[in-house]
Coordinates of C-alpha atoms and ligand atoms in Angstrom, one line a residue:
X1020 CA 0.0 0.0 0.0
X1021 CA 1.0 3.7 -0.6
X1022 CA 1.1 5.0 2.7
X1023 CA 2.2 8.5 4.2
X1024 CA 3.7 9.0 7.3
X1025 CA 3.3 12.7 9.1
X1026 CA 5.7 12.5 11.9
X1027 CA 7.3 9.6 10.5
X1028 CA 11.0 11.1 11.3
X1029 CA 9.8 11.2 15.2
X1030 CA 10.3 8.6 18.0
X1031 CA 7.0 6.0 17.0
X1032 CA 6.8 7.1 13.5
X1033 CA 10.1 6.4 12.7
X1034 CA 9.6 2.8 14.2
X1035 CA 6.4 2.2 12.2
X1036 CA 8.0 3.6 8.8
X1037 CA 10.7 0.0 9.6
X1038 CA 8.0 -2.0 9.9
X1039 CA 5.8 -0.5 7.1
X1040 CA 9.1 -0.7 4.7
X1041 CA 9.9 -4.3 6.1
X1042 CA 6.5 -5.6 5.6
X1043 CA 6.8 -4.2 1.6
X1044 CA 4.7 -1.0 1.6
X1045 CA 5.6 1.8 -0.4
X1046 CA 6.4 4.8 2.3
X1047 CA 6.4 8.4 1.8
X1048 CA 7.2 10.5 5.3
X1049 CA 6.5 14.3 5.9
X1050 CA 7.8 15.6 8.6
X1051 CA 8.4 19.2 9.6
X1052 CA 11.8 18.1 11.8
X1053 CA 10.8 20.1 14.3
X1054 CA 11.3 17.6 16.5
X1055 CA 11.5 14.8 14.2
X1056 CA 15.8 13.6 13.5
X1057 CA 16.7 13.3 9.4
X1058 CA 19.1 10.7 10.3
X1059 CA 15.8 8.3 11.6
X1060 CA 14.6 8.2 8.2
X1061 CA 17.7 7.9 6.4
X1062 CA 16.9 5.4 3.9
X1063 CA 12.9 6.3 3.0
X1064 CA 11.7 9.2 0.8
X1065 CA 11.1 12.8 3.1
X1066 CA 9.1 15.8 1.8
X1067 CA 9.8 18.7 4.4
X1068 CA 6.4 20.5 5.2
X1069 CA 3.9 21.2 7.7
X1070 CA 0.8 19.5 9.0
X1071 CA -0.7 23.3 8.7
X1072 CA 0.4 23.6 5.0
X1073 CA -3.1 22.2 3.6
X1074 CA -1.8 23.1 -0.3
X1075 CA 1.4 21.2 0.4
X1076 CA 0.0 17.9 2.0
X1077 CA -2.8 18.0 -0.7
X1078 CA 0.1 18.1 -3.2
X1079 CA 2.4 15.3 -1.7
X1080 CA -1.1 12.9 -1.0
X1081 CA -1.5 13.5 -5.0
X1082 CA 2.1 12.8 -6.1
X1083 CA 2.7 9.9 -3.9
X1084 CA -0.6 8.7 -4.9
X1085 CA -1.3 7.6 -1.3
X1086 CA -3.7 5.6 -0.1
X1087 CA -3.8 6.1 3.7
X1088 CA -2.3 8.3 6.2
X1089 CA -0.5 7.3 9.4
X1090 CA -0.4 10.7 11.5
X1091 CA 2.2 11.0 14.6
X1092 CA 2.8 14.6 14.1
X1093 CA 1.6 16.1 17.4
X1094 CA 3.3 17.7 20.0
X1095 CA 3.3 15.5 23.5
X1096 CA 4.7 17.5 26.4
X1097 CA 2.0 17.5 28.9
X1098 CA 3.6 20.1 31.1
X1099 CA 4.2 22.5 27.9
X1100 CA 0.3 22.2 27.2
X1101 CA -0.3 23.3 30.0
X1102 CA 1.5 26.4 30.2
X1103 CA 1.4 27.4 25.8
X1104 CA -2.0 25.7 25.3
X1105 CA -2.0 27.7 21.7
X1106 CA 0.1 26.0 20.5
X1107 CA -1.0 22.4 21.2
X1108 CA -4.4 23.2 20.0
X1109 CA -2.8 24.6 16.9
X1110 CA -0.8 21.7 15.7
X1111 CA -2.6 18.8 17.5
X1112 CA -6.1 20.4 16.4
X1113 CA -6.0 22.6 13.5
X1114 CA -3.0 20.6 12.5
X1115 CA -5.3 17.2 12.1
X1116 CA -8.1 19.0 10.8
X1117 CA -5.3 20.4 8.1
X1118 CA -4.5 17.0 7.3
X1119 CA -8.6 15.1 7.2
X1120 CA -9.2 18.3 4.9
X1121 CA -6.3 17.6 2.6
X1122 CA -7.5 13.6 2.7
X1123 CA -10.9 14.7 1.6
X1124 CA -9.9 17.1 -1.0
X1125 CA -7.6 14.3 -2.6
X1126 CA -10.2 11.6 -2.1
X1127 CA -7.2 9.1 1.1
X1128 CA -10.2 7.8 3.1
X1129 CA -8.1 5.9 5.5
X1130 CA -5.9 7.7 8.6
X1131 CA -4.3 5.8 11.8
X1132 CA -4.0 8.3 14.4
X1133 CA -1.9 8.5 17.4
X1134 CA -4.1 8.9 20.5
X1135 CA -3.1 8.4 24.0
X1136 CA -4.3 7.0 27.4
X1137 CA -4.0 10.6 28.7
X1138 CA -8.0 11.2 26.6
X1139 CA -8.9 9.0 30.3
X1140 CA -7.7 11.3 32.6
X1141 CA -7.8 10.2 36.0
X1142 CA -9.8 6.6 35.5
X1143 CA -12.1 5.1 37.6
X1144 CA -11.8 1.6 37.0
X1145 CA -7.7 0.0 36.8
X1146 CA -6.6 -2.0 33.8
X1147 CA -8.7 0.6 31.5
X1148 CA -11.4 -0.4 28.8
X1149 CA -12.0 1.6 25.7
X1150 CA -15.4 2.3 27.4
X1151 CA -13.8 4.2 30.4
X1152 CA -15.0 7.4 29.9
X1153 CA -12.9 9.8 28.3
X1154 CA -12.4 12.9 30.6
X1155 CA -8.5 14.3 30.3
X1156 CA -7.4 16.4 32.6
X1157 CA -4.6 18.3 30.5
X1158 CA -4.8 20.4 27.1
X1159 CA -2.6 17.5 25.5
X1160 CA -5.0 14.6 26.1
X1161 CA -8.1 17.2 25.5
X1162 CA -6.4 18.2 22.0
X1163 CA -6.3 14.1 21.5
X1164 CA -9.8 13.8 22.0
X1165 CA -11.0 16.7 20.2
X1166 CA -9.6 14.8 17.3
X1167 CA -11.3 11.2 18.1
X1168 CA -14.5 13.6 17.9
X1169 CA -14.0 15.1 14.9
X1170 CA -12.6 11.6 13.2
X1171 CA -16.3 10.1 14.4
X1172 CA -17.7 13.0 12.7
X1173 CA -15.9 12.6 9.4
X1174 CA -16.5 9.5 9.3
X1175 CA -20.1 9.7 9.3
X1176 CA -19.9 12.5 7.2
X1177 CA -17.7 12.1 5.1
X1178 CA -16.8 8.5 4.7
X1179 CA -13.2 8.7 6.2
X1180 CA -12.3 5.3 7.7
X1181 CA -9.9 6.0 11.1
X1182 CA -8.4 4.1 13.8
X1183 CA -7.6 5.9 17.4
X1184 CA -4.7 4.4 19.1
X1185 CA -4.9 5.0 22.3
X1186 CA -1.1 4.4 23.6
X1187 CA -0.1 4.0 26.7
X1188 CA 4.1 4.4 27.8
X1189 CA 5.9 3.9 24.4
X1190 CA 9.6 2.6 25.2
X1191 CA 12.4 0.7 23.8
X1192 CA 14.0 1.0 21.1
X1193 CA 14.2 -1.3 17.5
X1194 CA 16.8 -4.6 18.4
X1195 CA 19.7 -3.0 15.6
X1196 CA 20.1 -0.5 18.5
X1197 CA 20.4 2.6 15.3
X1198 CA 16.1 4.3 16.1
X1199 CA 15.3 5.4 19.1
X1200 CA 14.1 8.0 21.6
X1201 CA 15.4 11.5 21.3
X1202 CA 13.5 14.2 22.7
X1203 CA 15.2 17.5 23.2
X1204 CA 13.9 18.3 26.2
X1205 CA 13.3 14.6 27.2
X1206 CA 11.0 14.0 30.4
X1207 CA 10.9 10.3 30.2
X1208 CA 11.3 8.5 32.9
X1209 CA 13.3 5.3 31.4
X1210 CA 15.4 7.5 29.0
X1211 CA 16.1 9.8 31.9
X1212 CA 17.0 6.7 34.1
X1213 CA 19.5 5.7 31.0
X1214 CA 21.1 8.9 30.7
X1215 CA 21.7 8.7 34.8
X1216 CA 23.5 5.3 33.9
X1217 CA 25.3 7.0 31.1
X1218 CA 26.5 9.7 33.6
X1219 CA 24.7 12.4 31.7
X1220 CA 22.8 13.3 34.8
X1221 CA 23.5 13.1 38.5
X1222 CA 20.8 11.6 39.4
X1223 CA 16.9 10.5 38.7
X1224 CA 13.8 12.3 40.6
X1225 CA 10.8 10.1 41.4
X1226 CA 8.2 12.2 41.6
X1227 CA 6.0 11.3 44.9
X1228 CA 6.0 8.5 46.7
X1229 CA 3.2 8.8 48.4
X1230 CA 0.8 7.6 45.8
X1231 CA -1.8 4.9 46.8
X1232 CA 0.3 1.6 45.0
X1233 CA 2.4 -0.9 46.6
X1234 CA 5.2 1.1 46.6
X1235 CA 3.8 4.7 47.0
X1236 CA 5.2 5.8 43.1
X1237 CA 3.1 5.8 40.0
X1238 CA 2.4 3.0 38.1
X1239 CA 2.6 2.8 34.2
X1240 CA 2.0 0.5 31.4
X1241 CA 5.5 0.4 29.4
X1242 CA 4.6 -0.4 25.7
X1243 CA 7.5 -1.5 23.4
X1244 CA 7.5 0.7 20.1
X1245 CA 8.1 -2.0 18.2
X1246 CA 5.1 -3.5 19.1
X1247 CA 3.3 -0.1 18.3
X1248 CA 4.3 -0.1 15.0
X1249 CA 3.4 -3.9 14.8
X1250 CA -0.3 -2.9 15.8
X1251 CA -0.2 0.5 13.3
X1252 CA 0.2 -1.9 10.1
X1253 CA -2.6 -4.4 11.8
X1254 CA -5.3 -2.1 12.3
X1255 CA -4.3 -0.4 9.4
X1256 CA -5.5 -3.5 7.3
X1257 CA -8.5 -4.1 10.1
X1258 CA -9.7 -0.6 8.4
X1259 CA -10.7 -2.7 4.8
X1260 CA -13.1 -4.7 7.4
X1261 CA -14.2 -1.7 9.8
X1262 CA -14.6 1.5 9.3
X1263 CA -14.3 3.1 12.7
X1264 CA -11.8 1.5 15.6
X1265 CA -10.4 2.9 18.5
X1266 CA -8.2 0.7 20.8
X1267 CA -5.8 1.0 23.8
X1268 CA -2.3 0.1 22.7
X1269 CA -0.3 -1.6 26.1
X1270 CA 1.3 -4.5 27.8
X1271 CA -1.7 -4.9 31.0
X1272 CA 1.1 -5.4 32.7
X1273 CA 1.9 -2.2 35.6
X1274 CA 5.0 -1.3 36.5
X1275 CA 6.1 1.7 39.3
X1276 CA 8.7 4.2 38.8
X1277 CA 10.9 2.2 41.6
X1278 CA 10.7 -1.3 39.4
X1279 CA 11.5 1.0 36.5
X1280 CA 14.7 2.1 38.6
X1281 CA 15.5 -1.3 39.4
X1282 CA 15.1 -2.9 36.3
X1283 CA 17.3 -0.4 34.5
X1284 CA 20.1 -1.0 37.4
X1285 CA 19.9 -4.5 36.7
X1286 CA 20.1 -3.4 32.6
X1287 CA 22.7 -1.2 33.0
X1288 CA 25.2 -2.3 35.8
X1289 CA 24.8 0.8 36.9
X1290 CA 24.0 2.4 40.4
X1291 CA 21.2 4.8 39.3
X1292 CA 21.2 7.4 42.0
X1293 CA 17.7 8.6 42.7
X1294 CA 16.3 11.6 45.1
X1295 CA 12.7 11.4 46.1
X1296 CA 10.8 14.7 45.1
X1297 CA 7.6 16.3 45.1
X1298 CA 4.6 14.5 42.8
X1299 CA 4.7 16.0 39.3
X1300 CA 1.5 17.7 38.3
X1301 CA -1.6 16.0 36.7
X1302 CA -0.3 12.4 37.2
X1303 CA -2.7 9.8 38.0
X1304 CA -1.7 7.1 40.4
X1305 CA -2.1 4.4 37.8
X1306 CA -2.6 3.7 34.4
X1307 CA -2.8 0.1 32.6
X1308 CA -4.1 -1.0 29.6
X1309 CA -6.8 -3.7 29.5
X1310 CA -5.3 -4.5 25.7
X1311 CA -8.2 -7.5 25.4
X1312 CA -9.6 -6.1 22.9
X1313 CA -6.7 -5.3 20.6
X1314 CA -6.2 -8.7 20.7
X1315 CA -9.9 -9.7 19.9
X1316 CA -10.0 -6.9 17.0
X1317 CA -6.6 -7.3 15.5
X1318 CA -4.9 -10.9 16.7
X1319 CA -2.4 -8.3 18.2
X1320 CA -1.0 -8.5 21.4
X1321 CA 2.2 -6.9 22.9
X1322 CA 5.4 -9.1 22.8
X1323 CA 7.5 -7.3 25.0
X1324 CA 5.6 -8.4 28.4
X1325 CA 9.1 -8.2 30.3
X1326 CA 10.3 -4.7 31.3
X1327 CA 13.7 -5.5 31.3
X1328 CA 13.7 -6.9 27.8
X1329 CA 11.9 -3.3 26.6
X1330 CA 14.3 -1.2 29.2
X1331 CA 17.5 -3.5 27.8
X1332 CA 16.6 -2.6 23.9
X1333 CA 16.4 1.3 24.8
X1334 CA 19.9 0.4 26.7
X1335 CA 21.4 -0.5 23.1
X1336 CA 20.0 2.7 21.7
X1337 CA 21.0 5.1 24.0
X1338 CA 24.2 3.7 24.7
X1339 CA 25.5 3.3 21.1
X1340 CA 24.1 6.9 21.0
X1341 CA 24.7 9.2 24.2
X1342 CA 24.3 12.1 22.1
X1343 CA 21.2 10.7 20.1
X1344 CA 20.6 11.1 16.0
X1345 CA 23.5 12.7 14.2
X1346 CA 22.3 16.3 13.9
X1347 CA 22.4 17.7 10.2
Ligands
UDP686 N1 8.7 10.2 36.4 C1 9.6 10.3 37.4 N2 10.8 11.0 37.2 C2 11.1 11.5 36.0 C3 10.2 11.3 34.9 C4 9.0 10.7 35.1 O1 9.4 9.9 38.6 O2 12.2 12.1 35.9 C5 7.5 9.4 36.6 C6 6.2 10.2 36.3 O3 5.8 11.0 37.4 C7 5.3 9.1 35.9 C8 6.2 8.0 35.3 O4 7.5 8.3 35.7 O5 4.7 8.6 37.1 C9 6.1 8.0 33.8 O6 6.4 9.3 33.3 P1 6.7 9.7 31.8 O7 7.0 11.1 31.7 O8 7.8 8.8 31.3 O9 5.4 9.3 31.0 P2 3.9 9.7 31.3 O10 3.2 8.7 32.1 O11 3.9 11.1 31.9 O12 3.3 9.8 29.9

């Protein structure tokens, strides 16, 4: 298939574009590189532009001759949409809308789209269901939303045929150790925790321990990005069958902040010094994926169920890597 991927030079969408290539599709990326790395997409054809260039991304759909659109071009710092909201509704809003117009106008009826746990909020009910109701508690997971409400409305409308992909904690890195996470700032907790072992920092923050789990520290669902991409191709395909799907992407398996620490010790060999702080704003106590359904829907279900395995693949990355991509 003829696919384009917006985003495609970032952390997930450069991971999906490997699969998509290894599994024989014919992939164009567009990427604005604003936080996207040219050296991630080294061997696949780029065009440079915008998601808010409409004229542009009707051009390159009609060029390529795509046939659907993976979209992983939104901005993701939770803290950052909080304090420049503007700018998160711009891209991750207008943005989309940029792109579902530019589909329409060019006649691409098919769109995977990044969503996120953080469209839950604070849940009630621990591992979460794609029926937990979706009320998020920060601009980023609101902009998310907005977009899983205007992609039911297209659909109906229009006749677009979208999955939702609700992730939870994307981590790892691909096995050849040469893709991987690199956020500038990053505010990761595992690729913080790796650059501690690198001795890049002094030390790792866990922020609050206080929290009501085991431990007192938050507890995640850590979902290998290989196995993202893996489920991006799937319900990709599911979309000839159905035209509307919307699915949490994780392990079900929870792990705290202090089993993160200690698995990436046990990685690294290294001590990992850590200094308990204060909690960081807007994070729930606990967020796990109840990924039944992915598996129902699509036959797909994470492969990376151990943390160390996902925590020891990042470890190749960012160690092979201390400074990330090659910048140019
Ligand atoms: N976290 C932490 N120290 C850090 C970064 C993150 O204790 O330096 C915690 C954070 O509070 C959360 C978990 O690690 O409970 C995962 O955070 P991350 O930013 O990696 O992902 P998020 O869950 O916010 O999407």
């Amino acid at each position: 298939m003829k696919i384009l991927v917006i985003g495609g030079a970032g952390y997930v969408g450069s991971h999906a574009v490997r699969h998509l290539v290894g599994a024989g599709h014919d992939v164009l990326v567009y990427d604005n590189f604003c936080y996207g790395h040219r050296a991630a997409v080294r061997d696949v054809p780029v065009v440079e532009g915008d998601i808010l260039d409409q004229p542009l991304l009707e051009r390159t759909l009609r060029d390529h001759g795509s046939e659907a659109v993976m979209h992983f071009a939104a901005f993701t710092y939770v803290g950052e949409s909080v304090s420049d909201p503007a700018r998160y509704y711009r891209n991750n809003i207008v943005g989309t809308l940029s792109i579902l117009d530019a589909m329409r106008a060019t006649g691409v009826d098919r769109i995977v789209f990044s969503s996120t746990c953080a469209t839950y909020g604070e849940p009630g009910v621990v591992p979460i269901t794609e029926s937990e109701p979706q009320t998020p508690i920060n601009p980023y997971g609101f902009t998310k939303l907005a977009i899983e409400r205007a992609l039911d409305d297209y659909a109906h409308a229009y006749g677009i045929r979208f999955a939702a992909l609700r992730y939870f904690n994307a981590s790892g890195a691909d096995e050849a150790g040469d893709i991987g996470e690199d956020h500038d700032p990053e505010t990761h907790l595992v690729p913080i925790a790796l650059q501690v072992a690198l001795g890049q920092r002094d030390h790792l923050s866990i922020f609050g321990n206080d929290y009501p789990t085991p431990d007192g520290t938050c507890i995640r669902d850590y979902i290998h990005v290989t196995d993202l991409a893996e489920a991006h191709l799937a319900a990709l395909l599911h979309l000839e069958r159905e035209p509307v799907l919307k699915l949490n992407l994780g392990t079900g398996v929870g792990v705290s902040v202090k089993e993160i620490v200690e698995a990436c010790r046990r990685v690294t060999g290294h001590e990992l010094p850590v200094v308990e702080a204060a909690r960081r704003a807007g994070d729930p106590p606990e967020l796990v994926a109840d990924p039944s359904a992915a598996e129902r829907i699509l036959g797909w279900r994470a492969r990376y169920l151990d943390i160390e395995a996902t925590i020891a693949s990042a470890w190749h990355w960012h160690s092979g890597h201390p400074d990330g991509f090659a910048k140019d």
